[in-house]
Coordinates of C-alpha atoms in Angstrom, one line a residue:
Chain B
M1 CA 35.7 -23.2 -5.2
S2 CA 36.8 -19.8 -6.2
V3 CA 33.7 -19.3 -8.4
R4 CA 31.6 -20.1 -5.4
R5 CA 33.5 -17.6 -3.3
K6 CA 33.2 -14.9 -6.0
G7 CA 29.5 -15.6 -6.2
R8 CA 29.1 -15.2 -2.5
F9 CA 31.1 -11.9 -2.5
V10 CA 28.9 -10.5 -5.3
G11 CA 25.8 -11.7 -3.7
R12 CA 26.6 -10.1 -0.4
F13 CA 27.6 -6.9 -2.1
I14 CA 24.2 -6.7 -3.8
L15 CA 22.5 -7.4 -0.5
A16 CA 24.5 -4.6 1.2
L17 CA 23.6 -2.3 -1.6
A18 CA 19.9 -3.2 -1.3
A19 CA 20.0 -2.7 2.5
F20 CA 21.6 0.7 2.0
S21 CA 19.0 1.7 -0.6
A22 CA 16.2 0.6 1.8
V23 CA 17.2 2.8 4.7
F24 CA 19.4 5.5 3.4
P25 CA 16.8 7.7 1.6
F26 CA 14.7 8.1 4.6
L27 CA 17.6 8.6 6.9
W28 CA 18.9 11.3 4.6
T29 CA 15.4 13.0 4.8
A30 CA 15.6 12.7 8.6
L31 CA 19.1 14.3 8.6
N32 CA 17.8 17.1 6.4
A33 CA 15.0 17.8 8.9
F34 CA 17.7 18.9 11.4
K35 CA 19.4 21.2 8.9
N36 CA 19.1 24.9 8.3
R37 CA 18.0 25.9 4.8
V38 CA 21.6 27.0 3.9
D39 CA 22.9 23.5 4.7
I40 CA 20.3 21.8 2.5
V41 CA 20.6 24.0 -0.5
T42 CA 24.3 23.3 -1.2
P43 CA 26.0 22.3 -4.4
T44 CA 27.5 19.2 -2.6
P45 CA 25.5 17.2 0.0
L46 CA 26.5 18.0 3.5
F47 CA 26.9 15.2 6.1
F48 CA 28.3 17.4 8.9
F49 CA 26.5 20.5 10.0
T50 CA 25.2 22.3 13.1
P51 CA 21.8 20.6 13.9
T52 CA 18.8 22.7 14.5
L53 CA 15.4 21.9 16.0
D54 CA 13.8 25.0 14.3
N55 CA 12.1 22.9 11.6
F56 CA 10.3 20.6 14.0
A57 CA 9.4 23.6 16.3
Y58 CA 7.9 25.3 13.3
V59 CA 6.0 22.3 12.1
L60 CA 4.6 21.4 15.4
G61 CA 3.7 25.0 16.1
R62 CA 1.7 25.3 12.9
G63 CA -2.0 25.1 13.5
S64 CA -2.6 23.2 10.2
V65 CA -0.1 20.5 11.1
F66 CA -1.4 20.1 14.6
Q67 CA -5.0 19.9 13.3
G68 CA -3.9 17.3 10.7
L69 CA -2.2 15.3 13.3
T70 CA -5.3 15.2 15.6
N71 CA -7.6 14.5 12.7
S72 CA -5.4 11.6 11.5
L73 CA -5.3 10.2 15.0
V74 CA -9.0 10.5 15.7
I75 CA -10.1 9.3 12.2
S76 CA -7.6 6.4 11.9
G77 CA -8.1 5.4 15.5
S78 CA -11.9 5.3 15.4
A79 CA -12.0 3.5 12.0
V80 CA -9.6 0.9 13.3
A81 CA -11.5 0.5 16.5
I82 CA -14.8 -0.1 14.7
G83 CA -13.1 -2.3 12.2
A84 CA -11.6 -4.5 15.0
I85 CA -14.8 -4.7 17.1
L86 CA -16.9 -5.8 14.2
G87 CA -14.3 -7.5 12.1
L88 CA -12.7 -9.9 14.6
P89 CA -16.0 -11.7 15.4
A90 CA -16.8 -11.9 11.8
A91 CA -13.4 -13.3 10.9
Y92 CA -13.8 -15.9 13.7
A93 CA -17.2 -16.9 12.4
L94 CA -15.7 -17.4 8.9
A95 CA -12.8 -19.4 10.2
R96 CA -14.7 -21.7 12.5
Y97 CA -18.1 -22.1 10.9
P98 CA -17.2 -22.7 7.2
G99 CA -20.7 -23.0 5.7
K100 CA -21.3 -22.8 2.0
W101 CA -21.4 -19.1 2.1
A102 CA -18.0 -18.6 3.8
K103 CA -16.0 -18.8 0.6
D104 CA -18.2 -16.3 -1.2
I105 CA -18.2 -13.9 1.8
Q106 CA -14.4 -14.1 1.9
F107 CA -14.2 -13.4 -1.8
F108 CA -16.6 -10.4 -1.4
V109 CA -14.4 -9.0 1.3
L110 CA -11.3 -9.4 -0.8
S111 CA -13.0 -8.0 -3.9
L112 CA -13.6 -4.7 -2.1
R113 CA -9.8 -4.1 -2.6
F114 CA -10.3 -4.4 -6.4
L115 CA -12.4 -1.2 -6.4
P116 CA -10.2 1.7 -7.6
P117 CA -10.1 4.3 -4.8
V118 CA -11.1 7.0 -7.1
A119 CA -14.3 5.1 -8.0
V120 CA -15.2 5.1 -4.3
A121 CA -14.1 8.7 -3.6
I122 CA -16.1 10.4 -6.4
P123 CA -19.5 9.2 -5.5
L124 CA -18.9 9.4 -1.8
M125 CA -17.9 13.1 -2.3
V126 CA -21.3 13.7 -3.8
I127 CA -23.1 11.7 -1.1
W128 CA -21.4 13.4 1.8
L129 CA -22.0 16.8 0.2
E130 CA -25.7 16.1 -0.1
L131 CA -25.9 14.8 3.4
G132 CA -24.1 17.9 4.7
L133 CA -21.4 15.8 6.1
Y134 CA -18.6 16.6 3.6
D135 CA -15.3 17.5 5.2
T136 CA -16.2 16.2 8.6
R137 CA -14.4 13.6 10.8
L138 CA -17.6 11.5 11.0
S139 CA -17.8 11.0 7.2
M140 CA -14.0 10.2 7.1
I141 CA -14.4 7.6 9.9
V142 CA -17.3 6.0 8.1
T143 CA -15.5 5.9 4.8
Y144 CA -12.3 4.5 6.3
T145 CA -14.3 1.8 8.1
L146 CA -14.8 0.2 4.7
L147 CA -11.0 -0.2 4.5
T148 CA -10.3 -1.2 8.1
L149 CA -13.2 -3.7 8.4
A150 CA -12.3 -5.5 5.2
T151 CA -8.6 -5.6 6.1
V152 CA -9.2 -6.8 9.6
I153 CA -11.5 -9.6 8.4
W154 CA -9.2 -10.7 5.6
L155 CA -6.1 -10.9 7.8
S156 CA -7.8 -12.4 10.9
V157 CA -9.4 -15.4 9.3
P158 CA -6.0 -17.3 8.9
A159 CA -5.0 -16.2 12.4
F160 CA -8.1 -17.8 13.9
Q161 CA -7.6 -20.9 11.7
R162 CA -4.2 -21.3 13.3
V163 CA -5.7 -21.7 16.8
P164 CA -5.5 -25.4 17.5
R165 CA -8.9 -27.0 17.3
E166 CA -8.2 -29.4 20.2
V167 CA -7.9 -26.4 22.6
E168 CA -11.4 -25.2 21.6
E169 CA -12.8 -28.8 21.8
A170 CA -11.3 -29.2 25.3
A171 CA -13.0 -26.0 26.3
R172 CA -16.3 -27.2 24.9
V173 CA -16.0 -30.4 26.9
D174 CA -15.4 -28.2 30.0
G175 CA -18.8 -26.6 29.4
Y176 CA -17.8 -23.4 27.6
G177 CA -20.5 -22.1 25.2
P178 CA -19.6 -20.9 21.7
Y179 CA -19.3 -17.2 22.8
A180 CA -17.2 -18.0 25.8
I181 CA -14.9 -20.0 23.6
F182 CA -14.4 -17.0 21.3
F183 CA -13.8 -14.5 24.1
R184 CA -11.8 -16.5 26.5
I185 CA -10.0 -19.1 24.3
A186 CA -9.7 -18.1 20.7
L187 CA -9.2 -14.4 21.1
P188 CA -6.3 -14.6 23.7
I189 CA -4.6 -17.4 21.8
A190 CA -4.7 -15.6 18.5
S191 CA -4.0 -12.2 20.0
R192 CA -0.5 -11.7 18.6
S193 CA -1.5 -12.2 15.0
L194 CA -4.7 -10.3 15.5
I195 CA -2.7 -7.3 16.9
G196 CA -0.6 -7.5 13.7
A197 CA -3.8 -7.4 11.6
I198 CA -5.1 -4.4 13.5
A199 CA -1.7 -2.6 13.2
F200 CA -1.7 -3.3 9.5
S201 CA -5.1 -1.8 9.0
F202 CA -4.0 1.3 11.0
V203 CA -1.0 1.8 8.8
L204 CA -3.2 1.5 5.8
V205 CA -5.6 4.2 6.8
W206 CA -2.9 6.4 8.4
N207 CA -1.1 6.4 5.0
E208 CA -4.3 6.7 2.9
F209 CA -4.2 9.7 0.6
L210 CA -6.5 9.8 -2.4
I211 CA -9.8 9.4 -0.6
A212 CA -8.8 12.0 2.1
L213 CA -7.7 14.4 -0.7
M214 CA -11.2 14.2 -2.3
L215 CA -13.3 14.1 0.9
T216 CA -11.7 16.9 2.9
T217 CA -10.9 20.5 2.2
S218 CA -10.2 22.1 5.5
D219 CA -11.7 20.9 8.8
A220 CA -11.1 17.2 8.5
K221 CA -7.8 17.2 6.5
T222 CA -5.5 14.4 7.6
L223 CA -1.8 14.6 8.0
P224 CA -0.8 13.2 4.6
I225 CA -2.8 15.9 2.9
V226 CA -1.3 18.6 5.0
A227 CA 2.2 17.2 4.4
S228 CA 1.6 17.0 0.6
E229 CA 0.4 20.6 0.6
L230 CA 3.6 21.6 2.1
T231 CA 5.5 19.7 -0.6
Q232 CA 3.7 21.7 -3.3
L233 CA 4.8 25.1 -2.0
G234 CA 6.1 27.6 -4.6
R235 CA 9.6 28.8 -5.5
D236 CA 11.3 29.6 -2.2
V237 CA 10.8 26.1 -0.8
P238 CA 11.3 25.7 3.0
W239 CA 13.1 22.4 2.5
G240 CA 13.9 21.8 6.2
I241 CA 10.3 22.3 7.2
L242 CA 9.2 19.9 4.5
N243 CA 11.6 17.2 5.6
A244 CA 10.5 17.6 9.2
S245 CA 6.8 17.2 8.3
V246 CA 7.6 14.1 6.3
V247 CA 9.5 12.6 9.2
L248 CA 6.6 13.4 11.6
L249 CA 4.1 11.8 9.2
S250 CA 6.2 8.6 9.0
I251 CA 6.9 8.1 12.7
P252 CA 3.6 6.3 13.7
P253 CA 3.9 3.6 10.9
L254 CA 7.6 3.1 11.6
L255 CA 6.8 2.5 15.3
L256 CA 4.6 -0.4 14.3
I257 CA 7.3 -2.2 12.2
G258 CA 8.1 -4.7 15.0
I259 CA 4.5 -5.8 15.3
L260 CA 4.1 -6.1 11.5
S261 CA 7.2 -8.1 11.0
G262 CA 6.1 -10.4 13.8
M263 CA 2.8 -10.9 11.9
L264 CA 4.8 -11.9 8.8
N265 CA 6.8 -14.4 10.7
S266 CA 3.8 -16.2 12.2
A267 CA 2.0 -16.2 8.9
F268 CA 4.9 -18.0 7.2
R269 CA 5.9 -20.3 9.9
R270 CA 6.8 -23.8 8.7
K271 CA 3.6 -25.8 8.7
N272 CA 4.9 -29.0 10.2
Chain P
M1 CA -24.4 -29.2 17.6
K2 CA -22.2 -26.3 16.6
H3 CA -24.1 -25.3 13.4
K4 CA -27.2 -24.7 15.6
S5 CA -25.3 -21.9 17.4
T6 CA -26.4 -18.3 16.9
L7 CA -22.8 -17.2 16.8
P8 CA -22.2 -17.1 13.0
A9 CA -25.3 -15.0 12.4
V10 CA -24.6 -12.6 15.3
F11 CA -20.9 -12.2 14.5
L12 CA -21.2 -11.9 10.7
S13 CA -24.3 -9.8 10.0
P14 CA -23.2 -6.4 11.5
A15 CA -19.9 -6.5 9.7
L16 CA -21.3 -7.7 6.4
L17 CA -24.2 -5.3 6.5
I18 CA -21.9 -2.3 7.0
L19 CA -19.5 -3.6 4.2
A20 CA -22.4 -4.1 1.8
V21 CA -23.8 -0.7 2.4
L22 CA -20.5 1.1 2.3
A23 CA -19.4 -0.7 -0.9
L24 CA -22.7 -0.8 -2.8
V25 CA -24.1 2.6 -2.1
P26 CA -21.1 4.5 -3.7
T27 CA -20.9 1.9 -6.5
V28 CA -24.5 2.3 -7.5
F29 CA -24.3 6.1 -7.0
A30 CA -21.2 6.3 -9.3
V31 CA -23.2 4.6 -12.0
F32 CA -26.2 6.9 -11.3
I33 CA -24.2 10.2 -11.6
S34 CA -22.3 8.9 -14.6
F35 CA -25.6 9.1 -16.6
Q36 CA -26.0 12.8 -15.6
D37 CA -24.2 16.0 -16.4
R38 CA -23.4 17.1 -12.9
E39 CA -20.6 19.6 -12.1
L40 CA -19.2 20.5 -8.7
S41 CA -20.5 24.1 -9.0
R42 CA -24.0 23.0 -10.2
P43 CA -25.2 20.0 -8.2
D44 CA -28.6 19.4 -9.9
G45 CA -27.7 17.4 -13.0
R46 CA -29.9 16.4 -15.9
F47 CA -29.9 12.9 -17.3
V48 CA -27.9 12.6 -20.5
G49 CA -27.8 8.9 -21.0
L50 CA -24.6 7.5 -22.3
D51 CA -23.2 10.9 -23.4
N52 CA -20.3 10.8 -20.9
Y53 CA -19.2 7.3 -22.0
L54 CA -19.4 8.2 -25.7
A55 CA -17.4 11.3 -25.0
L56 CA -14.7 9.3 -23.2
F57 CA -14.0 7.1 -26.2
S58 CA -13.1 10.1 -28.4
D59 CA -11.2 11.8 -25.5
R60 CA -7.5 11.4 -26.4
R61 CA -6.4 12.2 -22.9
F62 CA -8.5 9.3 -21.7
V63 CA -6.9 7.0 -24.2
N64 CA -3.5 8.3 -23.2
A65 CA -4.3 7.6 -19.5
I66 CA -5.3 4.0 -20.3
G67 CA -1.9 3.5 -21.9
V68 CA 0.0 5.1 -19.0
S69 CA -1.9 3.0 -16.5
L70 CA -1.2 -0.2 -18.4
T71 CA 2.5 0.7 -18.8
W72 CA 2.6 1.4 -15.0
E73 CA 1.0 -2.0 -14.2
V74 CA 3.3 -4.0 -16.4
L75 CA 6.4 -2.0 -15.3
T76 CA 5.7 -2.2 -11.5
V77 CA 4.4 -5.7 -11.3
G78 CA 7.2 -7.2 -13.5
L79 CA 10.1 -5.4 -11.9
T80 CA 8.7 -5.8 -8.3
L81 CA 8.7 -9.6 -8.8
L82 CA 12.1 -9.6 -10.4
V83 CA 13.7 -7.6 -7.6
A84 CA 11.9 -9.7 -5.0
L85 CA 13.1 -13.0 -6.4
L86 CA 16.7 -11.7 -6.8
I87 CA 17.0 -10.2 -3.4
G88 CA 15.0 -13.0 -1.7
I89 CA 17.2 -15.7 -3.2
L90 CA 20.4 -13.9 -2.4
M91 CA 19.3 -13.6 1.3
F92 CA 18.4 -17.3 1.4
E93 CA 21.7 -18.2 -0.2
Y94 CA 24.2 -15.9 1.4
A95 CA 22.8 -14.6 4.7
G96 CA 22.8 -16.4 8.1
P97 CA 19.8 -16.3 10.4
R98 CA 20.8 -13.1 12.1
W99 CA 21.5 -11.2 9.0
R100 CA 18.3 -12.5 7.5
S101 CA 16.2 -11.0 10.3
A102 CA 18.2 -7.7 10.3
L103 CA 17.8 -7.4 6.5
S104 CA 14.1 -8.3 6.6
L105 CA 13.5 -5.5 9.1
M106 CA 15.4 -3.0 6.8
F107 CA 13.5 -4.2 3.7
L108 CA 10.2 -3.7 5.4
T109 CA 10.7 0.0 6.1
P110 CA 10.1 1.4 2.6
V111 CA 6.6 -0.2 2.3
I112 CA 5.5 0.9 5.7
L113 CA 6.3 4.6 5.0
P114 CA 3.3 6.6 3.9
R115 CA 3.3 6.9 0.1
V116 CA 3.4 10.6 0.4
S117 CA 6.6 10.4 2.5
A118 CA 8.2 7.9 0.1
A119 CA 7.2 10.1 -2.8
F120 CA 8.7 13.2 -1.2
V121 CA 11.9 11.5 0.0
W122 CA 12.6 10.4 -3.6
K123 CA 11.4 13.6 -5.2
F124 CA 13.9 15.5 -3.2
A125 CA 16.6 12.9 -3.9
F126 CA 16.0 13.4 -7.6
H127 CA 16.0 17.2 -7.3
P128 CA 18.1 18.5 -10.1
L129 CA 20.0 21.0 -8.0
Y130 CA 20.0 19.6 -4.4
G131 CA 19.2 15.9 -4.8
I132 CA 21.6 13.3 -3.4
I133 CA 21.1 10.9 -6.4
T134 CA 21.5 13.5 -9.1
W135 CA 24.5 15.0 -7.4
P136 CA 27.2 12.6 -8.8
Y137 CA 25.9 13.2 -12.3
K138 CA 26.0 17.0 -11.7
A139 CA 29.5 16.8 -10.1
I140 CA 30.9 14.8 -13.1
T141 CA 29.2 16.5 -16.0
G142 CA 28.5 19.9 -14.6
Q143 CA 24.9 19.6 -16.0
P144 CA 21.9 19.2 -13.8
L145 CA 19.9 16.0 -14.3
D146 CA 16.2 16.4 -14.2
L147 CA 14.6 12.9 -14.5
L148 CA 11.2 13.9 -13.4
S149 CA 10.8 16.6 -15.9
D150 CA 11.9 14.5 -18.9
P151 CA 9.0 12.8 -20.6
A152 CA 11.2 9.9 -21.4
T153 CA 12.2 9.1 -17.9
A154 CA 9.4 10.6 -15.6
L155 CA 7.2 7.5 -15.4
G156 CA 10.1 5.1 -14.9
T157 CA 11.5 7.3 -12.1
V158 CA 8.2 7.3 -10.3
A159 CA 7.9 3.5 -10.9
L160 CA 11.3 3.1 -9.3
V161 CA 9.8 4.4 -6.0
D162 CA 7.0 1.9 -6.2
I163 CA 9.4 -1.0 -6.9
W164 CA 11.6 0.2 -4.1
Q165 CA 8.7 0.0 -1.7
W166 CA 7.1 -3.3 -2.9
G167 CA 10.1 -5.2 -4.4
L168 CA 12.1 -5.1 -1.1
F169 CA 8.9 -6.1 0.9
F170 CA 8.2 -9.0 -1.4
A171 CA 11.9 -10.1 -1.2
V172 CA 11.2 -10.7 2.5
I173 CA 8.2 -12.8 1.6
V174 CA 10.2 -14.8 -1.0
L175 CA 12.8 -15.5 1.7
K176 CA 10.1 -16.7 4.1
L177 CA 8.6 -18.9 1.3
L178 CA 12.0 -20.4 0.6
E179 CA 12.4 -21.2 4.3
T180 CA 9.2 -23.2 4.3
L181 CA 10.5 -25.5 1.5
P182 CA 11.8 -29.0 2.5
P183 CA 15.6 -29.3 2.1
Q184 CA 15.6 -32.7 0.4
P185 CA 15.0 -31.5 -3.3
F186 CA 17.8 -28.9 -2.9
E187 CA 20.2 -31.6 -1.7
A188 CA 19.3 -34.0 -4.4
A189 CA 19.8 -31.3 -7.1
R190 CA 23.2 -30.4 -5.5
L191 CA 24.2 -34.0 -5.6
D192 CA 23.5 -34.0 -9.3
H193 CA 26.0 -31.2 -9.6
A194 CA 23.3 -28.6 -10.5
R195 CA 24.6 -25.0 -10.4
T196 CA 23.2 -22.7 -7.8
W197 CA 21.0 -20.8 -10.3
Q198 CA 19.8 -24.1 -11.7
V199 CA 18.7 -25.2 -8.3
Y200 CA 16.5 -22.1 -8.1
A201 CA 15.3 -22.0 -11.7
Y202 CA 14.3 -25.7 -11.9
V203 CA 13.6 -26.7 -8.3
A204 CA 12.8 -23.8 -5.9
I205 CA 10.8 -21.5 -8.2
P206 CA 8.6 -24.2 -9.7
M207 CA 7.8 -25.4 -6.1
L208 CA 6.7 -21.9 -5.2
K209 CA 4.7 -21.3 -8.3
A210 CA 1.3 -21.0 -6.5
P211 CA 2.4 -18.5 -3.8
L212 CA 4.4 -16.5 -6.4
I213 CA 1.3 -16.1 -8.6
S214 CA -0.6 -14.9 -5.5
L215 CA 2.1 -12.3 -4.9
A216 CA 1.8 -11.1 -8.5
F217 CA -1.9 -10.9 -8.1
V218 CA -1.6 -8.8 -4.9
K219 CA 0.8 -6.5 -6.6
M220 CA -1.5 -6.1 -9.6
V221 CA -4.2 -5.0 -7.3
E222 CA -2.0 -2.7 -5.2
S223 CA -0.4 -1.1 -8.4
L224 CA -3.8 0.4 -9.0
R225 CA -3.0 2.7 -6.1
A226 CA -0.4 4.7 -8.0
F227 CA -2.1 8.0 -7.4
D228 CA -0.2 9.2 -4.3
L229 CA 3.2 8.8 -5.8
I230 CA 2.3 10.4 -9.1
Y231 CA 0.4 13.3 -7.4
V232 CA 3.3 14.3 -5.2
M233 CA 6.1 13.6 -7.7
T234 CA 4.9 14.8 -11.1
R235 CA 1.1 15.6 -10.9
G236 CA 0.7 13.7 -14.2
G237 CA 3.4 15.8 -15.9
P238 CA 5.5 16.6 -17.8
G239 CA 2.5 17.2 -20.1
I240 CA 0.3 14.1 -19.6
T241 CA 3.1 11.6 -19.8
T242 CA 2.5 10.2 -16.3
E243 CA -1.2 10.8 -16.2
T244 CA -2.8 7.5 -15.1
L245 CA -6.5 6.9 -15.1
D246 CA -7.0 7.8 -11.5
M247 CA -5.0 11.0 -11.9
Y248 CA -7.0 12.0 -14.9
A249 CA -10.3 11.2 -13.2
F250 CA -9.2 13.3 -10.3
S251 CA -8.2 16.3 -12.3
Q252 CA -11.4 16.1 -14.4
G253 CA -13.7 15.8 -11.4
F254 CA -11.8 18.0 -9.0
I255 CA -9.2 20.4 -10.3
E256 CA -9.8 21.5 -13.8
S257 CA -13.5 21.7 -14.4
G258 CA -15.2 19.9 -11.6
R259 CA -17.0 17.6 -14.2
I260 CA -18.0 15.2 -11.6
S261 CA -20.3 13.1 -13.9
Y262 CA -17.6 12.8 -16.5
A263 CA -15.0 11.7 -13.9
S264 CA -17.6 9.3 -12.5
G265 CA -18.1 7.6 -15.9
M266 CA -14.3 7.1 -16.0
A267 CA -14.4 5.6 -12.5
V268 CA -17.2 3.2 -13.5
L269 CA -15.3 2.0 -16.5
M270 CA -12.2 1.4 -14.3
M271 CA -14.4 -0.4 -11.8
I272 CA -15.9 -2.7 -14.4
A273 CA -12.5 -3.4 -15.9
T274 CA -10.7 -4.2 -12.7
S275 CA -13.6 -6.2 -11.2
I276 CA -13.7 -8.5 -14.3
V277 CA -10.0 -8.9 -14.8
F278 CA -9.2 -9.6 -11.1
T279 CA -12.2 -11.9 -10.6
V280 CA -11.2 -14.0 -13.6
I281 CA -7.6 -14.1 -12.5
W282 CA -8.5 -15.0 -8.9
K283 CA -10.9 -17.8 -9.9
R284 CA -8.5 -19.2 -12.5
T285 CA -5.5 -19.4 -10.1
R286 CA -7.6 -20.8 -7.3
A287 CA -9.4 -23.5 -9.4

């Protein structure tokens, strides 16, 4: 009995420690974003201080950050929209018309993820340079569509497979054609999981770094690149501003966490 | 009736066409420029055959990068799975439904953060003078602790951030997998007076073998994307102790000399290696 109790105590202690380690580092960064430089550069960490909004005001007032933010929103948003418009129908076709090619196609889509990003970025850099499209939003949208389209397809196939076949059969009996069944039956029923798939592909390109680093130099720089440039500043580092820009970069993905954990839940629901 | 529908062709062809073009054109082009001697400053290259590839094999920095990349893969895949199993099982064993969903939400936050953010958060936490993690060491010994500048600890410290992101995320998945298992085998094992760890080691984990192998596979693929963390935290340093293949290819093609063809040769070799290895593993585990 007492062994069991001791085990439970230790187990819960480890869980508490893990939970603390999961959230504390980012919370600490968020806290530092509201500090003046003198309160960050202290020999002992400060938990109580006079908060300031100067860091955020500076970050949001900087042209480069604002440009990075709009670039990120336009590029990620467009790539995700194209990925969803083309990817959802493709995923439905793979889920509902499993011909002999379906497995190979699915493997092809998955295998795109095996490509090392640097192996895609180097040749694309040369291609965009030669086409005169280097460092433009258009080239970034096209490049990121490779990521969003593959991800949307890959994650949506199981979502469509979970739509009960009987519902689609009933609609067919009622005289719906194959396209009407997709738009008016399958799409609405699977919508919750599909939104999760789309949100995931957004987070993926919003967070993407290596390709953006190699394919942009000034005009089309995305927010992760701008933020990383701030983190490489020289000796007299403006720590507060750095923390604020990291927080700003992290807000959009964190806003989607509810949708993403909902997608996880429906993917692993007990099968019976 | 339904295979006569035009739907599969109409729905599949635009997406597949775009994917094929976007994937094949860069791949073929990478091979093409790897046979040239292009540089960023001088775009018209001559064909030099296999020179880039031959040079790579006598490039000690390239050999070093292969070693760093392999170490990184083994370290992050192994420890991620270990952390995931430990935390996932602890949640299943000791947390009620409410705590499970609260913990799951907390464990998802690290992986959702942009890698650049995660890298910076930890880089600052490990800062020898102002870092919150190094502070206790500094307070006790009076010496600053600079893990990221020490060749012995730099790679492990960066790997810690990767494991922090993926291990906790996979712990949530391990929990969900355990929840899908039928309760009878657990009860039978308990009736036979199996200890708690025995129940997991001999009943639960063998039952979850297939999905756990899939998780390992996903992590192997995702561990290739080490670049963001390394770029922000160490830039491959100190020296070249954390220079992975993608970091080296980047610095050859971009920063140091702009030897785009040389970097491309490296990228092609990486592409061939990962494609072969992952395809074999995938087909093996699915067969």
